[in-house]
PDB file of C-alpha atoms in Angstrom:
ATOM      1  CA  UNK A   5     123.807 123.569  18.774  1.00  0.00           C
ATOM      2  CA  UNK A   6     122.785 127.200  18.654  1.00  0.00           C
ATOM      3  CA  UNK A   7     120.187 128.988  20.805  1.00  0.00           C
ATOM      4  CA  UNK A   8     117.542 128.805  18.051  1.00  0.00           C
ATOM      5  CA  UNK A   9     117.581 124.952  18.174  1.00  0.00           C
ATOM      6  CA  UNK A  10     117.285 124.974  21.993  1.00  0.00           C
ATOM      7  CA  UNK A  11     114.311 127.369  21.768  1.00  0.00           C
ATOM      8  CA  UNK A  12     112.537 125.018  19.318  1.00  0.00           C
ATOM      9  CA  UNK A  13     113.040 122.025  21.644  1.00  0.00           C
ATOM     10  CA  UNK A  14     111.736 123.920  24.700  1.00  0.00           C
ATOM     11  CA  UNK A  15     108.755 125.196  22.695  1.00  0.00           C
ATOM     12  CA  UNK A  16     107.937 121.636  21.547  1.00  0.00           C
ATOM     13  CA  UNK A  17     108.026 120.336  25.141  1.00  0.00           C
ATOM     14  CA  UNK A  18     105.789 123.187  26.360  1.00  0.00           C
ATOM     15  CA  UNK A  19     103.307 122.597  23.532  1.00  0.00           C
ATOM     16  CA  UNK A  20     103.045 118.892  24.381  1.00  0.00           C
ATOM     17  CA  UNK A  21     102.452 119.738  28.072  1.00  0.00           C
ATOM     18  CA  UNK A  22      99.753 122.303  27.173  1.00  0.00           C
ATOM     19  CA  UNK A  23      98.136 119.837  24.757  1.00  0.00           C
ATOM     20  CA  UNK A  24      97.955 117.094  27.437  1.00  0.00           C
ATOM     21  CA  UNK A  25      96.485 119.478  30.031  1.00  0.00           C
ATOM     22  CA  UNK A  26      94.017 120.864  27.474  1.00  0.00           C
ATOM     23  CA  UNK A  27      92.799 117.405  26.412  1.00  0.00           C
ATOM     24  CA  UNK A  28      92.327 116.470  30.099  1.00  0.00           C
ATOM     25  CA  UNK A  29      90.217 119.567  30.752  1.00  0.00           C
ATOM     26  CA  UNK A  30      88.204 119.059  27.564  1.00  0.00           C
ATOM     27  CA  UNK A  31      87.463 115.407  28.438  1.00  0.00           C
ATOM     28  CA  UNK A  32      86.242 116.485  31.920  1.00  0.00           C
ATOM     29  CA  UNK A  33      83.730 118.803  30.246  1.00  0.00           C
ATOM     30  CA  UNK A  34      82.566 116.230  27.682  1.00  0.00           C
ATOM     31  CA  UNK A  35      82.389 113.252  30.055  1.00  0.00           C
ATOM     32  CA  UNK A  36      80.959 114.834  33.212  1.00  0.00           C
ATOM     33  CA  UNK A  37      80.281 112.377  36.046  1.00  0.00           C
ATOM     34  CA  UNK A  38      78.232 113.346  39.092  1.00  0.00           C
ATOM     35  CA  UNK A  39      79.859 112.449  42.383  1.00  0.00           C
ATOM     36  CA  UNK A  40      77.574 110.748  44.929  1.00  0.00           C
ATOM     37  CA  UNK A  41      76.660 112.585  48.129  1.00  0.00           C
ATOM     38  CA  UNK A  42      78.144 109.805  50.270  1.00  0.00           C
ATOM     39  CA  UNK A  43      80.965 107.834  48.664  1.00  0.00           C
ATOM     40  CA  UNK A  44      80.954 104.049  49.014  1.00  0.00           C
ATOM     41  CA  UNK A  45      78.424 101.270  49.019  1.00  0.00           C
ATOM     42  CA  UNK A  46      76.170  99.892  51.697  1.00  0.00           C
ATOM     43  CA  UNK A  47      76.873  96.243  52.322  1.00  0.00           C
ATOM     44  CA  UNK A  48      74.179  94.333  54.125  1.00  0.00           C
ATOM     45  CA  UNK A  49      75.254  91.195  55.954  1.00  0.00           C
ATOM     46  CA  UNK A  50      73.305  88.653  57.886  1.00  0.00           C
ATOM     47  CA  UNK A  51      74.208  87.969  61.501  1.00  0.00           C
ATOM     48  CA  UNK A  52      76.632  85.089  61.359  1.00  0.00           C
ATOM     49  CA  UNK A  53      77.598  82.922  64.280  1.00  0.00           C
ATOM     50  CA  UNK A  54      81.335  82.343  64.183  1.00  0.00           C
ATOM     51  CA  UNK A  55      81.394  80.659  67.574  1.00  0.00           C
ATOM     52  CA  UNK A  56      79.974  77.428  66.224  1.00  0.00           C
ATOM     53  CA  UNK A  57      82.502  77.430  63.386  1.00  0.00           C
ATOM     54  CA  UNK A  58      85.502  77.769  65.684  1.00  0.00           C
ATOM     55  CA  UNK A  59      84.232  75.155  68.126  1.00  0.00           C
ATOM     56  CA  UNK A  60      83.668  72.675  65.318  1.00  0.00           C
ATOM     57  CA  UNK A  61      87.201  73.359  64.085  1.00  0.00           C
ATOM     58  CA  UNK A  62      88.573  72.542  67.549  1.00  0.00           C
ATOM     59  CA  UNK A  63      86.465  69.387  67.697  1.00  0.00           C
ATOM     60  CA  UNK A  64      87.801  68.446  64.277  1.00  0.00           C
ATOM     61  CA  UNK A  65      91.365  68.845  65.580  1.00  0.00           C
ATOM     62  CA  UNK A  66      90.569  66.617  68.558  1.00  0.00           C
ATOM     63  CA  UNK A  67      89.161  63.947  66.299  1.00  0.00           C
ATOM     64  CA  UNK A  68      92.181  63.696  64.033  1.00  0.00           C
ATOM     65  CA  UNK A  69      94.850  64.113  66.737  1.00  0.00           C
ATOM     66  CA  UNK A  70      95.335  60.320  66.708  1.00  0.00           C
ATOM     67  CA  UNK A  71      96.102  60.378  62.983  1.00  0.00           C
ATOM     68  CA  UNK A  72      98.292  63.443  63.455  1.00  0.00           C
ATOM     69  CA  UNK A  73     100.338  61.851  66.230  1.00  0.00           C
ATOM     70  CA  UNK A  74     100.819  58.754  64.073  1.00  0.00           C
ATOM     71  CA  UNK A  75     102.623  60.956  61.511  1.00  0.00           C
ATOM     72  CA  UNK A  76     105.429  61.991  63.845  1.00  0.00           C
ATOM     73  CA  UNK A  77     108.498  60.310  65.258  1.00  0.00           C
ATOM     74  CA  UNK A  78     110.782  61.291  68.103  1.00  0.00           C
ATOM     75  CA  UNK A  79     114.027  61.427  66.085  1.00  0.00           C
ATOM     76  CA  UNK A  80     112.540  63.940  63.647  1.00  0.00           C
ATOM     77  CA  UNK A  81     111.112  65.856  66.598  1.00  0.00           C
ATOM     78  CA  UNK A  82     114.575  66.179  68.094  1.00  0.00           C
ATOM     79  CA  UNK A  83     115.895  67.601  64.802  1.00  0.00           C
ATOM     80  CA  UNK A  84     112.992  70.044  64.398  1.00  0.00           C
ATOM     81  CA  UNK A  85     113.259  71.087  68.067  1.00  0.00           C
ATOM     82  CA  UNK A  86     116.694  72.580  67.320  1.00  0.00           C
ATOM     83  CA  UNK A  87     114.774  75.632  66.050  1.00  0.00           C
ATOM     84  CA  UNK A  88     113.105  75.885  69.456  1.00  0.00           C
ATOM     85  CA  UNK A  89     116.339  75.299  71.400  1.00  0.00           C
ATOM     86  CA  UNK A  90     117.443  78.863  70.701  1.00  0.00           C
ATOM     87  CA  UNK A  91     114.823  80.056  73.205  1.00  0.00           C
ATOM     88  CA  UNK A  92     113.813  76.964  75.233  1.00  0.00           C
ATOM     89  CA  UNK A  93     115.697  74.316  77.187  1.00  0.00           C
ATOM     90  CA  UNK A  94     114.432  70.734  77.183  1.00  0.00           C
ATOM     91  CA  UNK A  95     116.742  69.138  79.752  1.00  0.00           C
ATOM     92  CA  UNK A  96     115.614  68.164  83.253  1.00  0.00           C
ATOM     93  CA  UNK A  97     116.311  71.055  85.606  1.00  0.00           C
ATOM     94  CA  UNK A  98     117.097  73.296  82.626  1.00  0.00           C
ATOM     95  CA  UNK A  99     116.958  77.023  83.141  1.00  0.00           C
ATOM     96  CA  UNK A 100     114.544  79.391  81.457  1.00  0.00           C
ATOM     97  CA  UNK A 101     116.009  81.326  78.559  1.00  0.00           C
ATOM     98  CA  UNK A 102     114.073  83.694  76.343  1.00  0.00           C
ATOM     99  CA  UNK A 103     111.248  81.170  76.677  1.00  0.00           C
ATOM    100  CA  UNK A 104     110.399  78.881  79.597  1.00  0.00           C
ATOM    101  CA  UNK A 105     111.991  75.465  80.120  1.00  0.00           C
ATOM    102  CA  UNK A 106     109.940  72.780  78.373  1.00  0.00           C
ATOM    103  CA  UNK A 107     110.847  69.668  80.347  1.00  0.00           C
ATOM    104  CA  UNK A 108     107.589  68.054  81.600  1.00  0.00           C
ATOM    105  CA  UNK A 109     105.519  70.429  79.429  1.00  0.00           C
ATOM    106  CA  UNK A 110     102.927  67.895  78.191  1.00  0.00           C
ATOM    107  CA  UNK A 111     100.147  67.730  80.764  1.00  0.00           C
ATOM    108  CA  UNK A 112     101.396  70.817  82.615  1.00  0.00           C
ATOM    109  CA  UNK A 113      99.164  73.857  83.210  1.00  0.00           C
ATOM    110  CA  UNK A 114      99.816  76.669  80.716  1.00  0.00           C
ATOM    111  CA  UNK A 115     101.911  79.457  82.245  1.00  0.00           C
ATOM    112  CA  UNK A 116     102.908  77.543  85.362  1.00  0.00           C
ATOM    113  CA  UNK A 117     106.728  77.677  85.366  1.00  0.00           C
ATOM    114  CA  UNK A 118     107.564  79.418  88.641  1.00  0.00           C
ATOM    115  CA  UNK A 119     110.490  81.677  87.760  1.00  0.00           C
ATOM    116  CA  UNK A 120     109.386  82.745  84.275  1.00  0.00           C
ATOM    117  CA  UNK A 121     107.465  85.938  83.446  1.00  0.00           C
ATOM    118  CA  UNK A 122     104.727  84.990  80.994  1.00  0.00           C
ATOM    119  CA  UNK A 123     102.721  87.355  78.825  1.00  0.00           C
ATOM    120  CA  UNK A 124      99.318  88.293  80.229  1.00  0.00           C
ATOM    121  CA  UNK A 125      97.611  86.166  77.560  1.00  0.00           C
ATOM    122  CA  UNK A 126      99.474  82.977  78.520  1.00  0.00           C
ATOM    123  CA  UNK A 127      99.181  83.638  82.254  1.00  0.00           C
ATOM    124  CA  UNK A 128      95.400  84.010  81.889  1.00  0.00           C
ATOM    125  CA  UNK A 129      95.016  80.981  79.589  1.00  0.00           C
ATOM    126  CA  UNK A 130      93.479  78.463  81.993  1.00  0.00           C
ATOM    127  CA  UNK A 131      94.183  75.141  80.264  1.00  0.00           C
ATOM    128  CA  UNK A 132      96.755  72.363  80.214  1.00  0.00           C
ATOM    129  CA  UNK A 133      99.259  71.588  77.480  1.00  0.00           C
ATOM    130  CA  UNK A 134      97.507  68.617  75.892  1.00  0.00           C
ATOM    131  CA  UNK A 135      98.415  67.171  72.503  1.00  0.00           C
ATOM    132  CA  UNK A 136      95.604  69.211  70.928  1.00  0.00           C
ATOM    133  CA  UNK A 137      96.643  72.456  72.635  1.00  0.00           C
ATOM    134  CA  UNK A 138     100.287  71.987  71.669  1.00  0.00           C
ATOM    135  CA  UNK A 139      99.303  71.220  68.073  1.00  0.00           C
ATOM    136  CA  UNK A 140      97.243  74.406  67.812  1.00  0.00           C
ATOM    137  CA  UNK A 141      99.872  76.522  69.529  1.00  0.00           C
ATOM    138  CA  UNK A 142     102.796  75.188  67.487  1.00  0.00           C
ATOM    139  CA  UNK A 143     100.887  75.767  64.255  1.00  0.00           C
ATOM    140  CA  UNK A 144     100.790  79.545  64.769  1.00  0.00           C
ATOM    141  CA  UNK A 145     101.401  80.716  68.357  1.00  0.00           C
ATOM    142  CA  UNK A 146     100.389  84.362  67.950  1.00  0.00           C
ATOM    143  CA  UNK A 147      97.099  83.410  66.294  1.00  0.00           C
ATOM    144  CA  UNK A 148      96.246  80.554  68.675  1.00  0.00           C
ATOM    145  CA  UNK A 149      96.709  82.595  71.868  1.00  0.00           C
ATOM    146  CA  UNK A 150      96.371  86.250  70.961  1.00  0.00           C
ATOM    147  CA  UNK A 151      98.713  88.448  72.978  1.00  0.00           C
ATOM    148  CA  UNK A 152     101.467  85.904  73.519  1.00  0.00           C
ATOM    149  CA  UNK A 153     104.965  87.315  73.354  1.00  0.00           C
ATOM    150  CA  UNK A 154     106.279  84.249  71.527  1.00  0.00           C
ATOM    151  CA  UNK A 155     107.388  85.675  68.199  1.00  0.00           C
ATOM    152  CA  UNK A 156     107.693  82.417  66.277  1.00  0.00           C
ATOM    153  CA  UNK A 157     105.940  81.888  62.950  1.00  0.00           C
ATOM    154  CA  UNK A 158     105.006  78.293  63.757  1.00  0.00           C
ATOM    155  CA  UNK A 159     105.386  74.872  62.198  1.00  0.00           C
ATOM    156  CA  UNK A 160     103.315  74.418  59.049  1.00  0.00           C
ATOM    157  CA  UNK A 161     103.922  70.734  58.448  1.00  0.00           C
ATOM    158  CA  UNK A 162     101.681  68.448  60.454  1.00  0.00           C
ATOM    159  CA  UNK A 163     104.382  65.785  60.639  1.00  0.00           C
ATOM    160  CA  UNK A 164     106.850  68.302  62.122  1.00  0.00           C
ATOM    161  CA  UNK A 165     104.328  69.388  64.770  1.00  0.00           C
ATOM    162  CA  UNK A 166     103.521  65.777  65.649  1.00  0.00           C
ATOM    163  CA  UNK A 167     107.225  64.933  65.882  1.00  0.00           C
ATOM    164  CA  UNK A 168     107.974  67.888  68.161  1.00  0.00           C
ATOM    165  CA  UNK A 169     104.988  67.042  70.390  1.00  0.00           C
ATOM    166  CA  UNK A 170     106.214  63.435  70.680  1.00  0.00           C
ATOM    167  CA  UNK A 171     109.714  64.678  71.480  1.00  0.00           C
ATOM    168  CA  UNK A 172     108.359  67.054  74.146  1.00  0.00           C
ATOM    169  CA  UNK A 173     106.287  64.222  75.599  1.00  0.00           C
ATOM    170  CA  UNK A 174     109.320  61.941  75.814  1.00  0.00           C
ATOM    171  CA  UNK A 175     111.275  64.603  77.709  1.00  0.00           C
ATOM    172  CA  UNK A 176     109.264  64.186  80.849  1.00  0.00           C
ATOM    173  CA  UNK A 177     109.389  62.289  84.136  1.00  0.00           C
ATOM    174  CA  UNK A 178     106.029  60.677  83.301  1.00  0.00           C
ATOM    175  CA  UNK A 179     105.289  60.782  79.536  1.00  0.00           C
ATOM    176  CA  UNK A 180     101.580  61.027  78.769  1.00  0.00           C
ATOM    177  CA  UNK A 181     100.228  57.997  76.855  1.00  0.00           C
ATOM    178  CA  UNK A 182      99.782  58.803  73.174  1.00  0.00           C
ATOM    179  CA  UNK A 183      96.218  59.010  71.893  1.00  0.00           C
TER     180      UNK A 183
END
């Protein structure tokens, strides 16, 4: 290939680039659009009360906890708990690991294990670990108690949550009667 051929190729590329830029400039002149003074749209919303929605959702959970607990069984709970065993111990007198020991957890006050340093959110959460609380927490811990340092995604399946709750309840000196 001689230099004349290379010059023709470079000239063709430059002409295409100039043509594209020229058409863009020409279309801006032909199709002029005025920009608004303030970009965006005003969205008007009515004052909504989300408090009543969340409280009704919690009441709904309390109502169907009996049906939920009927879905689970202890043997499945023991299998599913193996995911939790990486951070928690379930044996009587078990030591705290990354997470607190969970023996006697059902019916216990949240954040009450003596020699474990809880996150501020769990330490301030003034409730007991009931079946309903455990169900909500195991579903998605970080969403249920915002600020918890438990970095677990949660258990999606209702039957898995019910099974784990039953297994936790059985690992206790005085298991709480099932609802």
